Coordinates of N, CA, C and O in Angstrom, one line a residue:
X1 N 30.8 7.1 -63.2 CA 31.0 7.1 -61.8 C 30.7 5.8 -61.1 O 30.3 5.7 -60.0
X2 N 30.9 4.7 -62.0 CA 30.9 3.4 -61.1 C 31.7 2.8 -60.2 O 32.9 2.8 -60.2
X3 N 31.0 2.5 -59.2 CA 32.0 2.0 -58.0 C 32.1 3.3 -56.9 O 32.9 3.5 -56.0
X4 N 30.9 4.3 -57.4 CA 30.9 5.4 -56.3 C 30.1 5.2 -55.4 O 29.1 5.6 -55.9
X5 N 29.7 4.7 -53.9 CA 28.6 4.9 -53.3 C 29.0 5.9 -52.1 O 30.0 6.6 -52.2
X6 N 28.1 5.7 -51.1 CA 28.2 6.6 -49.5 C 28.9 6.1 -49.1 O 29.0 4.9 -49.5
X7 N 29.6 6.5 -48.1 CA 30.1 5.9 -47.7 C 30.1 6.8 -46.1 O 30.7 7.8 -45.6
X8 N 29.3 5.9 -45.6 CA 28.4 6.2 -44.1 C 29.0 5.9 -42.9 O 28.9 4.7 -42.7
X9 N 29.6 6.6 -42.0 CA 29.6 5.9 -40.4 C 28.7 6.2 -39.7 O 28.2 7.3 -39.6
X10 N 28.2 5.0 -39.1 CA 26.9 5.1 -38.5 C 27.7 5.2 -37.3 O 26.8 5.4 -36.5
X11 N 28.6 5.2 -36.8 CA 28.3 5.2 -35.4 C 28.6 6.8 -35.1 O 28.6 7.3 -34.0
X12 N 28.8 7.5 -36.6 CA 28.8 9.1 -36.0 C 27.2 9.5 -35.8 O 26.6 10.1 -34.9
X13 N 26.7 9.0 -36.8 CA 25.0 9.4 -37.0 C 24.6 9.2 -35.7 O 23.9 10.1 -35.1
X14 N 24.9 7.7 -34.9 CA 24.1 7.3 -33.5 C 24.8 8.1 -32.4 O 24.3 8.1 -31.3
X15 N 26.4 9.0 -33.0 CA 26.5 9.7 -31.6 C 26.3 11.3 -31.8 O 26.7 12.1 -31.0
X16 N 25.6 11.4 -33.1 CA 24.9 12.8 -33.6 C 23.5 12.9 -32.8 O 23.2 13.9 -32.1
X17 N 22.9 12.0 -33.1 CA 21.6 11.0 -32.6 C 22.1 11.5 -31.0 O 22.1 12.8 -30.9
X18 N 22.4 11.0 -30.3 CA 22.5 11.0 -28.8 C 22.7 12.2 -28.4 O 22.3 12.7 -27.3
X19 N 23.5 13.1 -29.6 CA 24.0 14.4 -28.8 C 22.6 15.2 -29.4 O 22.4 16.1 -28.6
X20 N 21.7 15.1 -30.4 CA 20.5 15.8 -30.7 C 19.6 15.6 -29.0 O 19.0 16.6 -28.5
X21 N 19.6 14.4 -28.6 CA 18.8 14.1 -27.6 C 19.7 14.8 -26.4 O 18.7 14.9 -25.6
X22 N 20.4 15.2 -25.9 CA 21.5 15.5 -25.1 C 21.0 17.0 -25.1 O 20.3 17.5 -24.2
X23 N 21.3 17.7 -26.2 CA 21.0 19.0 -26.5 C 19.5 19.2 -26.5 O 19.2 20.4 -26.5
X24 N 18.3 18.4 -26.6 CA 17.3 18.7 -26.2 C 16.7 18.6 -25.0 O 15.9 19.5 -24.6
X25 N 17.0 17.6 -24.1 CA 17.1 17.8 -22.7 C 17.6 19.1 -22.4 O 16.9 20.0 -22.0
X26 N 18.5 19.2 -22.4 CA 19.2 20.6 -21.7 C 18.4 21.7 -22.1 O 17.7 22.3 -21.3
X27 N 18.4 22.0 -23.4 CA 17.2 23.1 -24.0 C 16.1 23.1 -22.8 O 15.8 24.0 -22.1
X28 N 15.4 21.7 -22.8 CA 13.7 21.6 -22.1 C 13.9 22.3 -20.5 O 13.3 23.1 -19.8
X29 N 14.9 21.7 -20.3 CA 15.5 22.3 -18.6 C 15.4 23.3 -18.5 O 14.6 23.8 -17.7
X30 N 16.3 24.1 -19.6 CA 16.8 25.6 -19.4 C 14.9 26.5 -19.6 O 14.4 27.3 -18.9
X31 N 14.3 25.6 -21.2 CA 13.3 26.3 -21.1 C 12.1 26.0 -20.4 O 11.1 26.4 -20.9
X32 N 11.9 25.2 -18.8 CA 11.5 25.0 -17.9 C 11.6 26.1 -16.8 O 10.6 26.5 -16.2
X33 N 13.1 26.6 -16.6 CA 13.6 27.2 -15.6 C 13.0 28.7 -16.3 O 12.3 29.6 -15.7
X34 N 13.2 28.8 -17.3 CA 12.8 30.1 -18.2 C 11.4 30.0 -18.1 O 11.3 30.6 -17.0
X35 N 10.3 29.7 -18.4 CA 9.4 29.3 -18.0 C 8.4 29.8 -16.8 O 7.3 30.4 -16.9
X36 N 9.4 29.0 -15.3 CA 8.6 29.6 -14.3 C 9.2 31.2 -14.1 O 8.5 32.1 -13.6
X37 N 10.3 31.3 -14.7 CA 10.5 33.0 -14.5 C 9.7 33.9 -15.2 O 9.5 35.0 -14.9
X38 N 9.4 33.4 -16.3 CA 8.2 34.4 -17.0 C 6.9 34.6 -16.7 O 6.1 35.5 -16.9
X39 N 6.6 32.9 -15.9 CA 4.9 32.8 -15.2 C 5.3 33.8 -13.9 O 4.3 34.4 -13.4
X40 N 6.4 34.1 -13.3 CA 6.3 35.2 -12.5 C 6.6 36.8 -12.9 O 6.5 37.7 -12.1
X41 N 6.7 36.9 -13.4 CA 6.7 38.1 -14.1 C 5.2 38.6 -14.4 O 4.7 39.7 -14.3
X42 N 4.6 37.5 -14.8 CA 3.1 37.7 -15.0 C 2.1 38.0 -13.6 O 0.9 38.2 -13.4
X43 N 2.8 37.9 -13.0 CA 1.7 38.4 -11.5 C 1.9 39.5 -11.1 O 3.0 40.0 -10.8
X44 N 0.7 40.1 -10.9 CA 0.7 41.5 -10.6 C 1.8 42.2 -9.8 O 2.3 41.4 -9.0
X45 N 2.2 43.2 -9.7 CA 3.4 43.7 -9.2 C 2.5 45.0 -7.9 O 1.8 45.8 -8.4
X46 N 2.7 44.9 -6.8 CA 2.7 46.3 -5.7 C 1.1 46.5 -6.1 O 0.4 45.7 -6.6
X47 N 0.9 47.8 -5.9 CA -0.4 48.7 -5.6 C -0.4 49.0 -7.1 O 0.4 49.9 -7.5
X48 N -1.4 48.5 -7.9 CA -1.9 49.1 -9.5 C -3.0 49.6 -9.5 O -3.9 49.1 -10.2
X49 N -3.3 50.9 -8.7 CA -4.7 51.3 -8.5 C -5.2 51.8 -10.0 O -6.4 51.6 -10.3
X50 N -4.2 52.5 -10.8 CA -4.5 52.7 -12.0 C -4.6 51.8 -13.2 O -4.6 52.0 -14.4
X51 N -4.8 50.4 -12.5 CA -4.3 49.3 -13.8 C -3.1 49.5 -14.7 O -3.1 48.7 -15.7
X52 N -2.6 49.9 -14.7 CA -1.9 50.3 -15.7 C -1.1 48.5 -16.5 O -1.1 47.9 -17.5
X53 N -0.5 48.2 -15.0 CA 0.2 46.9 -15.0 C -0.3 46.0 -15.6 O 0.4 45.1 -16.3
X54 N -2.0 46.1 -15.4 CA -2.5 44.8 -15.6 C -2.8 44.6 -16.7 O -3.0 43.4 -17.1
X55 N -3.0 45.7 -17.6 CA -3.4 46.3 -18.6 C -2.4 45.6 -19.8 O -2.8 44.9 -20.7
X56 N -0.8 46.3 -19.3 CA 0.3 45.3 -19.5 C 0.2 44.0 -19.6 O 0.3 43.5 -20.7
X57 N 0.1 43.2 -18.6 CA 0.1 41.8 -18.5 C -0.7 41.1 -19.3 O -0.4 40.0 -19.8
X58 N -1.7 41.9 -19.5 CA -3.1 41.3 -20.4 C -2.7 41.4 -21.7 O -3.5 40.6 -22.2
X59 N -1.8 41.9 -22.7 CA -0.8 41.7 -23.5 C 0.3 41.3 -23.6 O 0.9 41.3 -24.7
X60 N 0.8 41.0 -22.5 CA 2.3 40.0 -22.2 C 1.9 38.7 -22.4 O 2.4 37.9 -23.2
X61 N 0.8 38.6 -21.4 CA 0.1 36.7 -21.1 C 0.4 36.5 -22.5 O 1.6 36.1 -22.8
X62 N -0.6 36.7 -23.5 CA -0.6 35.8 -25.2 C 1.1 35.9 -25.7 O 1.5 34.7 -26.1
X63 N 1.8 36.6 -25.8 CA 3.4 36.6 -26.1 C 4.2 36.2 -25.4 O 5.4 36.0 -25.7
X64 N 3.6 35.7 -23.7 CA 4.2 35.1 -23.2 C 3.7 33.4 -23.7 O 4.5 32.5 -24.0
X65 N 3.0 33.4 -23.6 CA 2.6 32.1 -23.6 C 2.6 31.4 -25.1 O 2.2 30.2 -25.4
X66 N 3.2 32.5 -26.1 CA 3.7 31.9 -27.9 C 5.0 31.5 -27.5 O 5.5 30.5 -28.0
X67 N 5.5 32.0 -26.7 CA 7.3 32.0 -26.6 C 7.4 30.6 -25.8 O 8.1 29.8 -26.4
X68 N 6.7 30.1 -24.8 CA 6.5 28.8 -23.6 C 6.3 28.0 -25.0 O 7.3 27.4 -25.5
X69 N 5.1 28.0 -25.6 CA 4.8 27.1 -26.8 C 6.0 26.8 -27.7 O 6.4 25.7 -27.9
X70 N 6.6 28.0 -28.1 CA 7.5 27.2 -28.7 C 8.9 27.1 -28.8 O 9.7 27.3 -29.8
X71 N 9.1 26.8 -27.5 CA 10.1 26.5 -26.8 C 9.6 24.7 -26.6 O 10.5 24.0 -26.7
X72 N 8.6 24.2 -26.4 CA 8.2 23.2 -26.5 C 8.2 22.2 -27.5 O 8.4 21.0 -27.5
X73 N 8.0 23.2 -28.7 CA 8.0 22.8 -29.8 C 9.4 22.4 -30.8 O 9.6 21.6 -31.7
X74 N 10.1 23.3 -30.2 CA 11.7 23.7 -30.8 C 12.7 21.7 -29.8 O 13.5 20.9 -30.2
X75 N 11.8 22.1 -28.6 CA 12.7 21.0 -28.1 C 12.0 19.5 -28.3 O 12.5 18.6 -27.6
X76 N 10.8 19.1 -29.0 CA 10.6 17.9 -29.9 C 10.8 18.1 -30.8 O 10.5 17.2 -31.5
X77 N 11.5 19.3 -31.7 CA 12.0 18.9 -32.9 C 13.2 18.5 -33.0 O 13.7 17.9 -34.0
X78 N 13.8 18.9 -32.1 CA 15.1 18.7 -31.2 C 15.5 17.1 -31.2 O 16.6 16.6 -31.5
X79 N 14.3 16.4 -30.8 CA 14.3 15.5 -30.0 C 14.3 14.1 -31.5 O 14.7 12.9 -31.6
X80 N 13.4 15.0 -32.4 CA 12.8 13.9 -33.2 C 14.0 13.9 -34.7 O 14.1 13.1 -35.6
X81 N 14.7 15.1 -34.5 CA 16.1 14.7 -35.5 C 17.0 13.8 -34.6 O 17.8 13.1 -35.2
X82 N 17.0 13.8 -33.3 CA 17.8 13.2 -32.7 C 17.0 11.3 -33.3 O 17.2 10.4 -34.0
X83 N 16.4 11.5 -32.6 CA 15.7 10.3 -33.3 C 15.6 9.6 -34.6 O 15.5 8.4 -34.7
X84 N 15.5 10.4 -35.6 CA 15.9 10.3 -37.3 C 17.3 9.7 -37.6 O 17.5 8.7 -38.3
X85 N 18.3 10.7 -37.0 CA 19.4 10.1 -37.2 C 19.6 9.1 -36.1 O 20.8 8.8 -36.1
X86 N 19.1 8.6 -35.4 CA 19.6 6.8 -34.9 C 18.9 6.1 -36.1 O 19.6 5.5 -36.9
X87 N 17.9 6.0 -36.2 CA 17.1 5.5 -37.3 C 17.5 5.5 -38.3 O 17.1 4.5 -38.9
X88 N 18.6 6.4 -39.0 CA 19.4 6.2 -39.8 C 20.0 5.4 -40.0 O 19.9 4.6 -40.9
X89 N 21.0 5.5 -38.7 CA 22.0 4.1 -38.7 C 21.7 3.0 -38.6 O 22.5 2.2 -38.9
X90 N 20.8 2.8 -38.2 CA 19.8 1.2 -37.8 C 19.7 1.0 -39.1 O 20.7 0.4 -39.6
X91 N 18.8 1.4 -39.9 CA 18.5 1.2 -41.1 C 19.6 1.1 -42.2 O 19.3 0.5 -43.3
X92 N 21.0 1.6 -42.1 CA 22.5 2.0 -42.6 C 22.5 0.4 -42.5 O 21.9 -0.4 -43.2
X93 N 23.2 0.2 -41.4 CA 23.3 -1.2 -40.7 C 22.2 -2.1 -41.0 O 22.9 -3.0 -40.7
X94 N 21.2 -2.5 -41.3 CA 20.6 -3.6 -41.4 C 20.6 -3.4 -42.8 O 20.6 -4.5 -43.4
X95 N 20.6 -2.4 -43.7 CA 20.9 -3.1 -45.1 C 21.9 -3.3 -45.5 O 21.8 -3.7 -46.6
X96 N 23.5 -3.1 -44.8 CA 24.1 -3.4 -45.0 C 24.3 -4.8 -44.7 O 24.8 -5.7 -45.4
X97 N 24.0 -4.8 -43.4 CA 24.2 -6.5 -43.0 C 23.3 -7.5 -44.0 O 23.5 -8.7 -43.7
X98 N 22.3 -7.2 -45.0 CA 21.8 -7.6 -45.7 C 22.4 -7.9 -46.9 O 22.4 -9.1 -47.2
X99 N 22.7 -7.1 -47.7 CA 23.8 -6.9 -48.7 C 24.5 -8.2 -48.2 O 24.3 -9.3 -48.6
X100 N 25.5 -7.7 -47.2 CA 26.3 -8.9 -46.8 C 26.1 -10.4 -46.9 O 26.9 -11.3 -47.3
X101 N 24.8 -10.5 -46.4 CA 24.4 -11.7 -46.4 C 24.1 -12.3 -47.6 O 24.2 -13.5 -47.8
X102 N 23.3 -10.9 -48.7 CA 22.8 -11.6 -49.9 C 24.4 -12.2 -50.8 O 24.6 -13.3 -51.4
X103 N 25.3 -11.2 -50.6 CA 26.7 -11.6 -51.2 C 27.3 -13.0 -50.7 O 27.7 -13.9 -51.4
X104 N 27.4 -12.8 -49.7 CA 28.0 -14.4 -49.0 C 26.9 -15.7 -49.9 O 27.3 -16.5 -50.7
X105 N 25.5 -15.4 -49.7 CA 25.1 -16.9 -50.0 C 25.2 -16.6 -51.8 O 25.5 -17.6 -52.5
X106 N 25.0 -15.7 -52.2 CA 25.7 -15.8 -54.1 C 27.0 -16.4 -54.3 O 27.3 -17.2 -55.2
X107 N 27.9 -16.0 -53.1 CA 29.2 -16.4 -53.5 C 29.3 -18.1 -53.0 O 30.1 -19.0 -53.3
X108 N 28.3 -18.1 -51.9 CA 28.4 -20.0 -52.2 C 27.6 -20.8 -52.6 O 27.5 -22.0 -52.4
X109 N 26.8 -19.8 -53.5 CA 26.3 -20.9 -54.5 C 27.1 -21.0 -55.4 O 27.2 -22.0 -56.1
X110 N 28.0 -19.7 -55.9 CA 28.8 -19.3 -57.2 C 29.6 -20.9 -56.7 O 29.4 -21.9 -57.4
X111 N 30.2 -21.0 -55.8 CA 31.2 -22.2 -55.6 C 30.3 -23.6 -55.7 O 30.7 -24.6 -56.2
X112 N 29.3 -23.4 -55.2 CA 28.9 -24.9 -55.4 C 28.7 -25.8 -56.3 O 28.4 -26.9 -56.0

C-alpha cells in the first residue's frame, strides 16, 4: 500500500472546530435558561404546613444540582473537541508546510 497516506481537509476540521464551539455556546445558553427554571422550582410552593414539599425538595436539591453540574460539564467537553479539532488543523498544516519546505530545499540541493 505505498503511496497511501490521509488525505485531510483542514479547513473542514476548522469549520467542525467552529461549529463544536457554536453548538456549545448554544447548549450553555439553553442550559443557563434551564437552570434558572429549575433553581425555581426549588422554592417552596403555597402553605406546606405538613412539609410535605419541603421534604420533596430536600431530595430534588442533590438531583437537581447533578443535572446543573453536568450540563456544565457536557458543554466543556463540547467546547474542548471543538478545540482539538482546530488544533488538528494547525498541526495538519504546519507539518505539511514543513514537508514542503524540507522537499523544496532537497530538490535544490538535488540541482545544485
Amino acid at each position: 500500500m505505498a503511496g497511501k497516506g490521509f488525505d485531510v481537509d483542514t479547513n473542514v476540521l476548522k469549520a467542525q472546530g467552529e461549529a463544536f464551539a457554536r453548538i456549545a455556546d448554544s447548549f450553555d445558553s439553553t442550559a443557563k435558561k434551564f437552570d434558572k427554571t429549575l433553581k425555581g422550582l426549588e422554592e417552596p410552593w403555597g402553605d406546606d404546613q405538613i412539609q410535605l414539599v419541603s421534604e420533596l425538595l430536600l431530595g430534588y436539591g442533590s438531583i437537581s444540582e447533578g443535572i446543573r453540574g453536568s450540563f456544565e460539564s457536557l458543554t466543556n467537553r463540547l467546547k474542548a473537541i471543538g478545540e482539538g479539532l482546530e488544533y488538528m488543523a494547525k498541526e495538519h498544516d504546519t507539518t505539511d508546510e514543513g514537508h514542503y519546505r524540507d522537499l523544496m530545499k532537497a530538490a535544490q540541493q538535488h540541482h545544485s
